[in-house]
mmCIF file of C-alpha atoms in Angstrom:
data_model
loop_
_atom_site.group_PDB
_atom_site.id
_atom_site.type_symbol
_atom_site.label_atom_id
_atom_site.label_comp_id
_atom_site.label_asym_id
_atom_site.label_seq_id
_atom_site.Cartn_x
_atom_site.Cartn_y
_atom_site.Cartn_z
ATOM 1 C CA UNK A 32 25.168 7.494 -10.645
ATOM 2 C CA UNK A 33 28.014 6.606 -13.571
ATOM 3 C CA UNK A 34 30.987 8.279 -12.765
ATOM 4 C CA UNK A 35 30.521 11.317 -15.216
ATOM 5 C CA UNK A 36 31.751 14.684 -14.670
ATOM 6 C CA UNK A 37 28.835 17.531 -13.610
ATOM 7 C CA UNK A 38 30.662 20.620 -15.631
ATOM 8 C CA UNK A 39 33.046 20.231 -17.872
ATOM 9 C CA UNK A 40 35.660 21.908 -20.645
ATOM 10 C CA UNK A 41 35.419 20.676 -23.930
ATOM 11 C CA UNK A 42 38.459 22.622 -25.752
ATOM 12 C CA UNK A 43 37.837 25.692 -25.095
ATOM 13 C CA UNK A 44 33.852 25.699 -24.411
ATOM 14 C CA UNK A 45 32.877 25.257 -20.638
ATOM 15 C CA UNK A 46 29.405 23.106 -20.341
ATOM 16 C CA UNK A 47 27.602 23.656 -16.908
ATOM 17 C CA UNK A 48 28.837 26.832 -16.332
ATOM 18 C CA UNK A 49 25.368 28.848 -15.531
ATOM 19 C CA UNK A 50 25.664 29.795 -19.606
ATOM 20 C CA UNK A 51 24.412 27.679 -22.321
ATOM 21 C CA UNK A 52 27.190 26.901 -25.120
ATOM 22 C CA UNK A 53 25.653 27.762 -28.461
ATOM 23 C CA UNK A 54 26.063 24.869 -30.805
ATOM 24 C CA UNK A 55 25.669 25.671 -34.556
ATOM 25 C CA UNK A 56 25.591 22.780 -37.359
ATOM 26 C CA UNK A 57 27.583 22.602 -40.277
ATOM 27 C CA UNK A 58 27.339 21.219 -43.625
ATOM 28 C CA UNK A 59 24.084 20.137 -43.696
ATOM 29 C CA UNK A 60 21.233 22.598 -43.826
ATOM 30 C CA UNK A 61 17.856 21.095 -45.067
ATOM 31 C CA UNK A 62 16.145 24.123 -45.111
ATOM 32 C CA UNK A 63 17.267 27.415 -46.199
ATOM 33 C CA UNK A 64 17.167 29.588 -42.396
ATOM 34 C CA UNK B 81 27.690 23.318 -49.834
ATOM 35 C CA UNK B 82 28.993 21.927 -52.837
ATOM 36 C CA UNK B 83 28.837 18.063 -52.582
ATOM 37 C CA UNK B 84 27.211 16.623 -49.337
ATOM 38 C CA UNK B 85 28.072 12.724 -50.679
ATOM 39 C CA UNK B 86 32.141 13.954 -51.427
ATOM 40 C CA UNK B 87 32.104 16.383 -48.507
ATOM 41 C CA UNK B 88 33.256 19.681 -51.308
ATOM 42 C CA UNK B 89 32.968 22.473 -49.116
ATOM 43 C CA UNK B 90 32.679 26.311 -50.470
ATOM 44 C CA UNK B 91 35.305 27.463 -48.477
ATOM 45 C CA UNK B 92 34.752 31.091 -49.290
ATOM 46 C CA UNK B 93 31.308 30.813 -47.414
ATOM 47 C CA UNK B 94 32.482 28.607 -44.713
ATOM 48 C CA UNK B 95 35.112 31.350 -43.893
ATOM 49 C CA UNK B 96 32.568 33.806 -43.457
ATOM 50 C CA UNK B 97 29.991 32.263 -41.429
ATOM 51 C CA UNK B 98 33.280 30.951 -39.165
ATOM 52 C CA UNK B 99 34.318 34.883 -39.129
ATOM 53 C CA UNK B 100 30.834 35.968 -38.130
ATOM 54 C CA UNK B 101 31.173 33.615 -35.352
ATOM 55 C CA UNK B 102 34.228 34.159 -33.479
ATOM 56 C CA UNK B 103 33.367 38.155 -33.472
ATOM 57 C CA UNK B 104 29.846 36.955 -31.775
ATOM 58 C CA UNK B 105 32.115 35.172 -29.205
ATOM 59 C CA UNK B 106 34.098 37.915 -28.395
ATOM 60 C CA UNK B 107 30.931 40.735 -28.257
ATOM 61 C CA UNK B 108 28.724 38.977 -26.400
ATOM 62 C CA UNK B 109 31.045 36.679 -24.469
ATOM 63 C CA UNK B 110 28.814 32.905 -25.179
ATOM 64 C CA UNK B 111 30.799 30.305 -25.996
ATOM 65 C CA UNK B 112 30.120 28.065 -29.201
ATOM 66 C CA UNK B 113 30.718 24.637 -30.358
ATOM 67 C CA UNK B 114 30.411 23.546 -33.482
ATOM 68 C CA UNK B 115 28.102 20.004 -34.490
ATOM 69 C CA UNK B 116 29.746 18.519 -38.025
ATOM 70 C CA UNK B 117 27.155 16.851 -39.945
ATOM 71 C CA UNK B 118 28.126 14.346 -42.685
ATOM 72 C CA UNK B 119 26.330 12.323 -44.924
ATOM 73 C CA UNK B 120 29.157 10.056 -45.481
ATOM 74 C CA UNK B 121 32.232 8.679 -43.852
ATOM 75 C CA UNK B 122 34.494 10.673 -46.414
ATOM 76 C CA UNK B 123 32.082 13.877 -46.064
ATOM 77 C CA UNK B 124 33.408 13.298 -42.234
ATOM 78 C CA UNK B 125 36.815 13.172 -42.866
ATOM 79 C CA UNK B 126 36.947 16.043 -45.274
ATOM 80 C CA UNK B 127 35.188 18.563 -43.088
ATOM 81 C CA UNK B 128 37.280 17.789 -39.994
ATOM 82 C CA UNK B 129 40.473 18.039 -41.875
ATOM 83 C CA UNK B 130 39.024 21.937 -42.961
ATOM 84 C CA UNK B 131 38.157 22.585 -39.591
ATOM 85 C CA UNK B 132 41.264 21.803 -37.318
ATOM 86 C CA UNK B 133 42.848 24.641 -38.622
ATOM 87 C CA UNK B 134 39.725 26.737 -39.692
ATOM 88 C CA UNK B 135 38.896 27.101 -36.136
ATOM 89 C CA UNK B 136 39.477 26.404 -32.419
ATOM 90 C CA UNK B 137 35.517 25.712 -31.316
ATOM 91 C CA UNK B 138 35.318 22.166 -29.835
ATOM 92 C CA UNK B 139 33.980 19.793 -32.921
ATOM 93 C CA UNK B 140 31.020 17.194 -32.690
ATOM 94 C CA UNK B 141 31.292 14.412 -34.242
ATOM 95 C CA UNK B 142 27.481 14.519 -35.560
ATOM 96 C CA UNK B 143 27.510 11.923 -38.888
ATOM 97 C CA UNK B 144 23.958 10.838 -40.207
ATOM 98 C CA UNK B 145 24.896 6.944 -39.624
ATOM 99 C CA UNK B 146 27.188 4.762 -37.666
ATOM 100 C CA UNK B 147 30.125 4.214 -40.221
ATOM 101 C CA UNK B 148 30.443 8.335 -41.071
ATOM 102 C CA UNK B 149 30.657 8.642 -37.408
ATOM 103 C CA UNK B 150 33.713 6.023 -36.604
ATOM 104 C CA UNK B 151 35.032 7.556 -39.396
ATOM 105 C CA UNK B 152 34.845 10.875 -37.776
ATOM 106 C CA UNK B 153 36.625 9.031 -34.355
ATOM 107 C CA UNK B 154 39.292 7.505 -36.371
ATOM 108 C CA UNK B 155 40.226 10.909 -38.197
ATOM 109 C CA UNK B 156 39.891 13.198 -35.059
ATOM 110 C CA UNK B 157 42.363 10.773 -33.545
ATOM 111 C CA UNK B 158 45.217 10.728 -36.996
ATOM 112 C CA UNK B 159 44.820 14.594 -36.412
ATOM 113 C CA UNK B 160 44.923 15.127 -32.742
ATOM 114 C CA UNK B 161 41.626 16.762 -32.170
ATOM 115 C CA UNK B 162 40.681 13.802 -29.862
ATOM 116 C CA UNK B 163 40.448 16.380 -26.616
ATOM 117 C CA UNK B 164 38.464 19.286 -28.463
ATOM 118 C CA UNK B 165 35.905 16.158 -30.050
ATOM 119 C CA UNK B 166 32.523 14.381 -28.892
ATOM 120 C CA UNK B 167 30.317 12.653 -30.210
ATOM 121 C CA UNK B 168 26.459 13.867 -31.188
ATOM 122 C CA UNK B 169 25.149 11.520 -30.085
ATOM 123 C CA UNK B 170 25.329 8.365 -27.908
ATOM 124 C CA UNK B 171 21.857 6.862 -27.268
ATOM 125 C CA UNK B 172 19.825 3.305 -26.126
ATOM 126 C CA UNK B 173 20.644 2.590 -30.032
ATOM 127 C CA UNK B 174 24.550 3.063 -30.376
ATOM 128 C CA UNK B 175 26.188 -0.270 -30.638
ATOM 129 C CA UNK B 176 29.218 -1.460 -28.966
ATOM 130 C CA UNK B 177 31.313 -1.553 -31.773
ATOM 131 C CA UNK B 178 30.916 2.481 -31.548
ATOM 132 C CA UNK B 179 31.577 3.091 -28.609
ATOM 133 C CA UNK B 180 34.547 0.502 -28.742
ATOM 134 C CA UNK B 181 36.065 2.801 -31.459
ATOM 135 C CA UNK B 182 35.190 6.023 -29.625
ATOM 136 C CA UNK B 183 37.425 4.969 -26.912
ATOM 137 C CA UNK B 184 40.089 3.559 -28.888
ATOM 138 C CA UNK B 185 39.771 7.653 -30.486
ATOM 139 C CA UNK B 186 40.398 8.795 -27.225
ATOM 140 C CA UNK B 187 37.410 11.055 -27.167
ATOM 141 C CA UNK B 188 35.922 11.673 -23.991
ATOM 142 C CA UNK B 189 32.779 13.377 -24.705
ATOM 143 C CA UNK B 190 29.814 13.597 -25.850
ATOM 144 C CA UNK B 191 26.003 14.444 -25.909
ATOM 145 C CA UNK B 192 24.041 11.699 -24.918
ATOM 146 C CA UNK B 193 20.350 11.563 -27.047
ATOM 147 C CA UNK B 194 17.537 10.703 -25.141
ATOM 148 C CA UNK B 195 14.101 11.243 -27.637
ATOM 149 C CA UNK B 196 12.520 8.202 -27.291
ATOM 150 C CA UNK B 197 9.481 6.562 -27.699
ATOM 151 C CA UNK B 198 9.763 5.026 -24.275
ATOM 152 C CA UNK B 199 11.007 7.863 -22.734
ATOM 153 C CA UNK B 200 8.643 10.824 -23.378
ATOM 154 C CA UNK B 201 7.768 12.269 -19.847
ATOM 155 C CA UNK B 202 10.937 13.746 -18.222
ATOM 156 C CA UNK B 203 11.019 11.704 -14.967
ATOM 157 C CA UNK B 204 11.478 8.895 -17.919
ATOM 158 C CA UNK B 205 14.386 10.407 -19.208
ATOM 159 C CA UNK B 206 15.697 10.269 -16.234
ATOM 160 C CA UNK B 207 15.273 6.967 -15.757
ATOM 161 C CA UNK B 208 16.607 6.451 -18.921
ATOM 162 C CA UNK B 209 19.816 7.872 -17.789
ATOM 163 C CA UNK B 210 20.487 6.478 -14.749
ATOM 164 C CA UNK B 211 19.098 2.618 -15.594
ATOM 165 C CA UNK B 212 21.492 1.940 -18.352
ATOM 166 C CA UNK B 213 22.478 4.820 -20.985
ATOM 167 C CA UNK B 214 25.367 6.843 -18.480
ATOM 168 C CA UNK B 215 26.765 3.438 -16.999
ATOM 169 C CA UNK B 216 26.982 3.045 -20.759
ATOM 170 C CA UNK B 217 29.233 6.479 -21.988
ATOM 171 C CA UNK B 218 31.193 5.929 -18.528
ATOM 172 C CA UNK B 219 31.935 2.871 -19.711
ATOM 173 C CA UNK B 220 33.510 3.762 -23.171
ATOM 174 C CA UNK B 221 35.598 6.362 -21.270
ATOM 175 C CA UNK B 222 32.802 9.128 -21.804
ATOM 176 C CA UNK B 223 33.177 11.484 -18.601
ATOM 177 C CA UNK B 224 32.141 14.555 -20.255
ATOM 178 C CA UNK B 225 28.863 14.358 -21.220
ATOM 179 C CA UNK B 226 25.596 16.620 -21.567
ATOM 180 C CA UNK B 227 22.181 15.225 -22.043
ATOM 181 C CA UNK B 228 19.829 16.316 -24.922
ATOM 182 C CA UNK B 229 16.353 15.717 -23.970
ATOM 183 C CA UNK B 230 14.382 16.073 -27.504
ATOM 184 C CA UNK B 231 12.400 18.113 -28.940
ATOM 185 C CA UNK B 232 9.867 16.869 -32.179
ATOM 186 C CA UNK B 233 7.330 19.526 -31.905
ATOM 187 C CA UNK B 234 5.824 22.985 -30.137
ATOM 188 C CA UNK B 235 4.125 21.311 -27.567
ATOM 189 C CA UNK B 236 6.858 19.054 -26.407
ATOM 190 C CA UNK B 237 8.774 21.854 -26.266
ATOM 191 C CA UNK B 238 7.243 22.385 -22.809
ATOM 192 C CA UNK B 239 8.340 18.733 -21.510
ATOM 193 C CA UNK B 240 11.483 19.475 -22.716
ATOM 194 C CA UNK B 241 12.309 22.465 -20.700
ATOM 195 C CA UNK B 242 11.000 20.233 -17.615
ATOM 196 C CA UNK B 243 12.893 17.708 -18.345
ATOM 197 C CA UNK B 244 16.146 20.175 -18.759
ATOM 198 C CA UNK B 245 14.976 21.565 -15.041
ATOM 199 C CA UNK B 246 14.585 17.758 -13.639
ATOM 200 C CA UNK B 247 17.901 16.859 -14.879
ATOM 201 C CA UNK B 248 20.029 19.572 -14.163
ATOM 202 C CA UNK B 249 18.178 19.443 -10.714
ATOM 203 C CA UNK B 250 18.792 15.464 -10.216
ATOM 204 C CA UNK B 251 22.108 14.776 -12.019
ATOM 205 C CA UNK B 252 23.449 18.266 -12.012
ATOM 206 C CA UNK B 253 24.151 17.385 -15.919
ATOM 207 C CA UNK B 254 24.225 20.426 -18.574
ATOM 208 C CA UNK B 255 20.790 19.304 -20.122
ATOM 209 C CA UNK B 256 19.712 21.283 -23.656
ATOM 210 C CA UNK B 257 18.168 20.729 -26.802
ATOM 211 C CA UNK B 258 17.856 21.522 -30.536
ATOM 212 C CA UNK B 259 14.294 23.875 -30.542
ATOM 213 C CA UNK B 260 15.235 24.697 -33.915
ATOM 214 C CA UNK B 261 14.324 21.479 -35.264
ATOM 215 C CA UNK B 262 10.690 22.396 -34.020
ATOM 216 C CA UNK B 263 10.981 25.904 -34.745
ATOM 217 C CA UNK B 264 11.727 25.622 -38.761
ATOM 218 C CA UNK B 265 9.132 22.682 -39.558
ATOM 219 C CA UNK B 266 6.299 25.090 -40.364
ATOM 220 C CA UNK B 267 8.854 26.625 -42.829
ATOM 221 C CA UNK B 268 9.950 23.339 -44.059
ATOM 222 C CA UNK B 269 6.332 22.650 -45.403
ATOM 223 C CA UNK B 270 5.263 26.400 -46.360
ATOM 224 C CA UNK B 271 3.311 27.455 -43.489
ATOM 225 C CA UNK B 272 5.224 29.937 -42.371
ATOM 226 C CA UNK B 273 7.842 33.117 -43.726
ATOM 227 C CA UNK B 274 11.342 32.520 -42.393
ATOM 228 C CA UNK B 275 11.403 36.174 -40.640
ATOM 229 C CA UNK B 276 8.643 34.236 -38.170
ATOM 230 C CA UNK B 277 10.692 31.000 -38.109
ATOM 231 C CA UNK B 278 13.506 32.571 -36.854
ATOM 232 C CA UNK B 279 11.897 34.926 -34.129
ATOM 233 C CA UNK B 280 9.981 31.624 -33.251
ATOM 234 C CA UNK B 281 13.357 29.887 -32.567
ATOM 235 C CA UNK B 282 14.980 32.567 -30.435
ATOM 236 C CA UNK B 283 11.061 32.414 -28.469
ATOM 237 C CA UNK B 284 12.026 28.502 -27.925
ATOM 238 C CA UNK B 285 15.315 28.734 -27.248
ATOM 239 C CA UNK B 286 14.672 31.284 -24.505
ATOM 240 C CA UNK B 287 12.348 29.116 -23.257
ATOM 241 C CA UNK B 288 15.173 26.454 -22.793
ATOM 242 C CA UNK B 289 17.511 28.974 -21.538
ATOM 243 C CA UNK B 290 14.814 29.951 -18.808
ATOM 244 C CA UNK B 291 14.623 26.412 -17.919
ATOM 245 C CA UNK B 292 18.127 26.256 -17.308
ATOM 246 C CA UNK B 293 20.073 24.853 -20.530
ATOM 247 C CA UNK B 294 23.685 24.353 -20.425
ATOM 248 C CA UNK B 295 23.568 23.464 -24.211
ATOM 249 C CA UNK B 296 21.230 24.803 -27.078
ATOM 250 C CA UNK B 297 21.880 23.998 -30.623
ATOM 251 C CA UNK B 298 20.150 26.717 -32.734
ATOM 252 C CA UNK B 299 20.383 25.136 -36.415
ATOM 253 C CA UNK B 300 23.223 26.360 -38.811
ATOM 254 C CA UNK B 301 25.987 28.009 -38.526
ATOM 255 C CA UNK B 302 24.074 31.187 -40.321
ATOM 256 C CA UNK B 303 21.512 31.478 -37.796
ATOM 257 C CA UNK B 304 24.125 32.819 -35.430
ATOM 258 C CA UNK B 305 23.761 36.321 -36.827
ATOM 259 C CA UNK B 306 20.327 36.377 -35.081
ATOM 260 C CA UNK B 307 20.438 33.711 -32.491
ATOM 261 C CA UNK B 308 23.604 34.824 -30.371
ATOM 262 C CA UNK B 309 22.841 38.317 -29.040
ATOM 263 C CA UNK B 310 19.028 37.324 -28.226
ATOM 264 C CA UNK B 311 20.763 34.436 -26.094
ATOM 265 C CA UNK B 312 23.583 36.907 -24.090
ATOM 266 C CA UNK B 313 20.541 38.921 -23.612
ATOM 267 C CA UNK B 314 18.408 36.231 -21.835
ATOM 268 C CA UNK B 315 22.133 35.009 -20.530
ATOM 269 C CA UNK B 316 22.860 38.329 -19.029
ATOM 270 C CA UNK B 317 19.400 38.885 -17.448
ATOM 271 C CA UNK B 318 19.654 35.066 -15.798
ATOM 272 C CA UNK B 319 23.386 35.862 -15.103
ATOM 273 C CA UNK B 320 22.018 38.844 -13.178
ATOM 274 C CA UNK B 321 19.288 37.193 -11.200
ATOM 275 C CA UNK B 322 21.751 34.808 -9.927
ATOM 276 C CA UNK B 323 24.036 37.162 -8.991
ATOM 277 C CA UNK B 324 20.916 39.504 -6.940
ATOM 278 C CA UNK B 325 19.872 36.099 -5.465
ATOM 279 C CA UNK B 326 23.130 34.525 -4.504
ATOM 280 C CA UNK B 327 22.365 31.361 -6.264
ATOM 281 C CA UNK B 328 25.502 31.791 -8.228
ATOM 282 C CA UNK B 329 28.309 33.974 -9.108
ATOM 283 C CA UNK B 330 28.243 34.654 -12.460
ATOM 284 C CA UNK B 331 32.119 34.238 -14.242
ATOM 285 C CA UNK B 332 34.105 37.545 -15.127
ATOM 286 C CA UNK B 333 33.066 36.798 -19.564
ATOM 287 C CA UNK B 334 29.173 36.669 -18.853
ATOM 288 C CA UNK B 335 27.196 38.554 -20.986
ATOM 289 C CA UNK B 336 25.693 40.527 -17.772
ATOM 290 C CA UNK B 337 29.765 41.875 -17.523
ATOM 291 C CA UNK B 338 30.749 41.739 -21.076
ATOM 292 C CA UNK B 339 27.903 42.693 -23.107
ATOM 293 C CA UNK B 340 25.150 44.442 -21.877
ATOM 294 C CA UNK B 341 27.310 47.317 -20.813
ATOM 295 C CA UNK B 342 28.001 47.736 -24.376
ATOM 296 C CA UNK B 343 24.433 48.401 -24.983
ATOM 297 C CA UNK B 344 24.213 50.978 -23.004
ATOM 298 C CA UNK B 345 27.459 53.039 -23.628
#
């Protein structure tokens, strides 16, 4: 296994906590939603 | 939007869905990152200068081709965003040369892409990973990495949640995905109304969430307003099963502690 980290911090967003980070896209929207 | 090719941003608007945003944070107590999308390499740089100071969500470097992208590196690096930057995405198809210049960037994230077309079933994902693609981001000086498993349609919607469950399970890696890219196609082409496009995408991402998804990226910035409290919701009931069970303890800003009891007040 590559020498990656299981849960990390990302500024101030925790990945792997046992809560999904929302990600939300900006500037390019295809469709109106 | 103004200009996708010049990167002119309406700022008013851009204010307002950042605004909308940070108060979901705080309510529901989700975190949030935010995945730039530029068309061209000074699209890139214009939208990350805006958001450094606009807001303090960590930043994906997600440009539609190669060049916008080491643009994006180069520019997070002049203004010192490296740490709160990744990259969407690193796959079996990123060059080298990009990964050469996302390490000279100094960014140490990102989410690594792993639709396709030899890797459909999840146990090929995972293969995926491990025979080539993480030795690869490890390499570049990617440590901090999640894995998005794909999603193209309804249906593979259920070998994505497997394949979130098989590789959180075998390289205890947050594992997500993008359902909204499945979830607004029948609006794309007129088959559906939008009120049933978006209920359909908070149905698929609980579906992830159930599954186990340390990542889900639910399409604009706008869909927030309807996307975040369904997910601290699902977050809080999860966050309370693990809790009952004694699988996990659930931290102090879950939605189980720091929204729900607002609901009930």
């Amino acid at each position: 296994m590559a020498a990656v980290e299981h849960a990390f911090t990302l500024g101030k967003a925790r990945f792997g906590s046992g809560k999904p980070v929302l990600i939300g896209s900006l500037f390019y929207n295809p469709i109106e939603r | 939007m103004k200009d996708h090719a010049k990167g002119e941003i309406d700022s008013r608007v851009l204010s307002r869905e950042l605004r909308q945003v940070a108060a979901l944070k705080e309510r529901v107590g989700l975190e949030h990152a935010i995945d730039v999308i530029a068309e061209t390499p000074v699209a890139m740089e214009k939208y990350l200068e805006v958001l450094t100071d606009a807001t303090e969500d960590p930043l994906f470097i997600g440009g539609m081709n190669e060049e916008t992208r080491v643009a994006g590196c180069k520019k997070a690096k002049e203004l010192g965003i490296a740490q709160r930057c990744g990259i969407n995405s690193v796959s079996c198809a990123t060059t080298q040369y990009e990964l050469d210049r996302i390490a000279e960037a100094g960014i140490r994230s990102a989410i690594v892409q792993t639709l396709d077309p030899s890797a459909v079933l999840p146990g090929e994902k995972l293969e995926m990973l491990r025979g080539g693609l993480l030795g690869r981001c490890s390499g570049a000086g990617l440590k901090k990495v999640a894995v998005d498993v794909g999603i193209v349609d309804f249906t593979s919607a259920w070998l994505a949640a497997e394949a979130i469950r098989m590789i959180s399970a075998e390289l205890a890696l947050p594992a997500g995905c993008a359902p909204s890219n499945a979830a607004y196609q029948p609006l794309a082409s007129r088959r559906m109304t939008r009120k049933a496009a978006r209920s359909i995408n908070v149905a698929m991402n609980t579906i992830m969430q159930l599954a186990g998804a340390g990542f889900i990226m639910y399409g604009p910035l706008k869909a927030s307003t309807y996307v975040f409290e369904a997910a601290a919701i699902v977050s809080g009931i999860t966050d309370y099963g693990a809790k009952v069970s004694g699988t996990r303890v659930p931290d102090r800003d879950s939605p189980l502690f720091k929204y729900l009891p607002k609901l009930n007040q």
